[in-house]
Coordinates of C-alpha atoms in Angstrom, one line a residue:
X1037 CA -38.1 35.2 -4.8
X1038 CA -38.4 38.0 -2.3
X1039 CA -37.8 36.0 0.5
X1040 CA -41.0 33.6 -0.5
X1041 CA -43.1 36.6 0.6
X1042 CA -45.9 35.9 -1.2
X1043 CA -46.2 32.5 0.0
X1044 CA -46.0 33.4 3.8
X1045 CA -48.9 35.8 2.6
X1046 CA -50.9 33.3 1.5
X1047 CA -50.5 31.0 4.8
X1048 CA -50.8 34.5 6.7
X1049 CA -54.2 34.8 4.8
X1050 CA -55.2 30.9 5.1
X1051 CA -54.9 30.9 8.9
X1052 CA -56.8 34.6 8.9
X1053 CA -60.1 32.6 7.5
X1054 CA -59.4 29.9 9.4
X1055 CA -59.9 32.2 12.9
X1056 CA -62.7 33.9 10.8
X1057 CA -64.5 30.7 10.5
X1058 CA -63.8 30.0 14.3
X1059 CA -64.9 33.0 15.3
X1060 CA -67.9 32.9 12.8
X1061 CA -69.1 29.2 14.4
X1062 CA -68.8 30.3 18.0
X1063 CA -70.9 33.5 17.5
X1064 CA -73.8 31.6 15.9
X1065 CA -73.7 29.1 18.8
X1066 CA -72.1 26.3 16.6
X1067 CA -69.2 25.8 19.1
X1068 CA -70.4 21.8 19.4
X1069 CA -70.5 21.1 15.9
X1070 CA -68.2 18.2 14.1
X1071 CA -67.0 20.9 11.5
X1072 CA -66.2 23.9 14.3
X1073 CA -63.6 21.0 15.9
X1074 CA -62.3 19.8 12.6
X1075 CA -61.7 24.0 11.9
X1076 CA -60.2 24.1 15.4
X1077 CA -57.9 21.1 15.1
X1078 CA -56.4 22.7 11.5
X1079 CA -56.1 25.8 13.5
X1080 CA -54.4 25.1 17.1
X1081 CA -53.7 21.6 16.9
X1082 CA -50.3 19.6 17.3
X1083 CA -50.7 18.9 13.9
X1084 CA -51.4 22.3 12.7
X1085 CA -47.9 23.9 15.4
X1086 CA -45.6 20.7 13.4
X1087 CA -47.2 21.5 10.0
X1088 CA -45.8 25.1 11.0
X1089 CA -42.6 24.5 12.2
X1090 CA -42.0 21.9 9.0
X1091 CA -42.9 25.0 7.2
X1092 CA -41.3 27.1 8.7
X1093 CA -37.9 25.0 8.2
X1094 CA -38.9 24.5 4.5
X1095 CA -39.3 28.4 4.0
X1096 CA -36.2 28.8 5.4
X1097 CA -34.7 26.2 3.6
X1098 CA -35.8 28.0 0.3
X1099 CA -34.4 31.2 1.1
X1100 CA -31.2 29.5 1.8
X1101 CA -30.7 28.3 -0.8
X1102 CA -31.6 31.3 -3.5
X1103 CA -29.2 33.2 -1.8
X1104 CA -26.6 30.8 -2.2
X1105 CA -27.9 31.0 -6.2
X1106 CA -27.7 34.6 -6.3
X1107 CA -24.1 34.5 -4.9
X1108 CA -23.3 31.7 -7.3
X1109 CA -24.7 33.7 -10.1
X1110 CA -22.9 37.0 -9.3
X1111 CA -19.5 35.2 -9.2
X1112 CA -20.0 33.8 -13.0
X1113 CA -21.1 37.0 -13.8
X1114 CA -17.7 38.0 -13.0
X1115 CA -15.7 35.7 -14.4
X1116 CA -17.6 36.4 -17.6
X1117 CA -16.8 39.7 -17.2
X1118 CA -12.9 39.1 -16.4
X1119 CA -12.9 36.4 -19.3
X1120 CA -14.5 39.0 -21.8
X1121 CA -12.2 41.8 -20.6
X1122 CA -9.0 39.3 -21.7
X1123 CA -10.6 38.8 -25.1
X1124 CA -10.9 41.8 -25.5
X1125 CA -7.2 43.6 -24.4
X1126 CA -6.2 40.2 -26.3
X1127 CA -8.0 40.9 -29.4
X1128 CA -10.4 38.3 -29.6
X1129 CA -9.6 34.6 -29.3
X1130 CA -6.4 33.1 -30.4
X1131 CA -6.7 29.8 -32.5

């Protein structure tokens, strides 16, 4: 999962046009205009800082648990291991 890198790209990337577009309103004297405050209110407002925070948690949340996964994982790996070592020095499975 790398850490759900790719995701946080994507928001990274979302928020990047986001500021574009802001930027791209106020230069073309469109600062007034019903869509410049709907772009602003995804941008900066309270909705847009819980949206991050929930996000945020979530992310985190994820990363939690696929390390717990990967630690789960590597232990039955080695029980496999040990359990496949016993057959073996046993010579195979007794019935």
């Amino acid at each position: 999962m790398d850490n759900m890198d790719k995701t946080k790209e994507l928001i990274k990337m979302q928020h990047d046009a986001l500021v574009d577009v802001i930027n791209y309103l106020d230069s073309t004297k469109q600062s007034n205009t019903k869509i410049r405050e709907t772009v602003d209110r995804a941008l900066n407002g309270s909705d847009w800082h819980n949206l991050e925070v929930q996000s945020d948690l979530e992310v985190h949340n994820a990363e939690v648990i696929h390390s717990r996964y990967i630690k789960q994982l590597k232990k039955l790996e080695a029980l496999r291991n040990v359990i496949e070592e016993k057959r073996i020095d046993e010579g195979g499975w007794r019935s």
